[in-house]
C-alpha cells in the first residue's frame, strides 16, 4: 500500500508540475493570464497523473505481488495501457458529464499510455544492452548471460500479464538489478571525485 500511495503522490505532483509549466509557457507566448491557464491545467494534470500511476501500480502489484523485482517490460506495457484507458475514460466521462465520452477517451488515453511505455521500454532496452556489452568487453560478465536479456525482451509482445516466473527469468531480472546497482555506484564515485576536486581547488 505504501508503494501504491507513493507512486500516486509522486505521479500526481510530477504531472501537475509538468502540466502547469507547459500551460504557463503557452500563456506567456500567447500573452494570456498565466494563472488562469497554469492553475487549472496543473490541477487537471495532477489528478490524471495521480490516478494513472496509482492504478498502474495496483495492476503491477496484482500481477507480480509485492515483488517489484519480478516486474518486466511486458508488465509495464500492459499496466500503462490499461491504466491510461481506465483513468482517461473515467475522468473524461466525469468532466464531460456524459458516459458516452468514456469510450473514445479510453481508446485515446490507452494508446497514449501504451505508446509512451513502448518508447520507454525501447530506450531502456538499448541502455541495458549497451551496458551489458560493455561489461562483456571488460570481462565482468559472461557472454552467454548477456545474450539472455535481448532474447527475453522480445517476449513482451505477448500481452498477457499472467505468467509463471522461471528460474531463467529470475536470473535475468537479478542481472538487470546488478547492472543498475553498478551504474548507481559509478555515479556516486563520479560525484565523490568531483567533490574531492572542488575541495582540492579550494585548498
Coordinates of C-alpha atoms in Angstrom, one line a residue, residues 2 9 33 39 43 55 66 69 82 93 103 115 130 144 146 150 156-157 159 180 182 197-198:
X2 CA 2.8 2.4 0.8
X9 CA 1.6 11.1 -4.9
X33 CA -3.1 35.4 -18.0
X39 CA -3.5 26.5 -12.3
X43 CA -4.9 20.6 -11.2
X55 CA -3.9 2.4 -10.9
X66 CA 4.8 -7.1 -3.9
X69 CA 11.9 -7.2 -9.0
X82 CA -4.9 -0.5 -19.2
X93 CA -16.8 11.0 -18.6
X103 CA -15.2 5.1 -24.7
X115 CA 2.9 4.2 -26.9
X130 CA 24.8 -1.2 -24.2
X144 CA 26.2 -16.3 -22.5
X146 CA 24.5 -11.1 -21.6
X150 CA 17.7 -9.5 -25.6
X156 CA 6.9 -8.7 -24.3
X157 CA 4.8 -8.9 -27.5
X159 CA 0.3 -9.1 -23.8
X180 CA 21.5 -0.8 -12.2
X182 CA 26.7 -0.8 -10.8
X197 CA 38.5 18.0 -6.8
X198 CA 36.5 21.0 -5.6

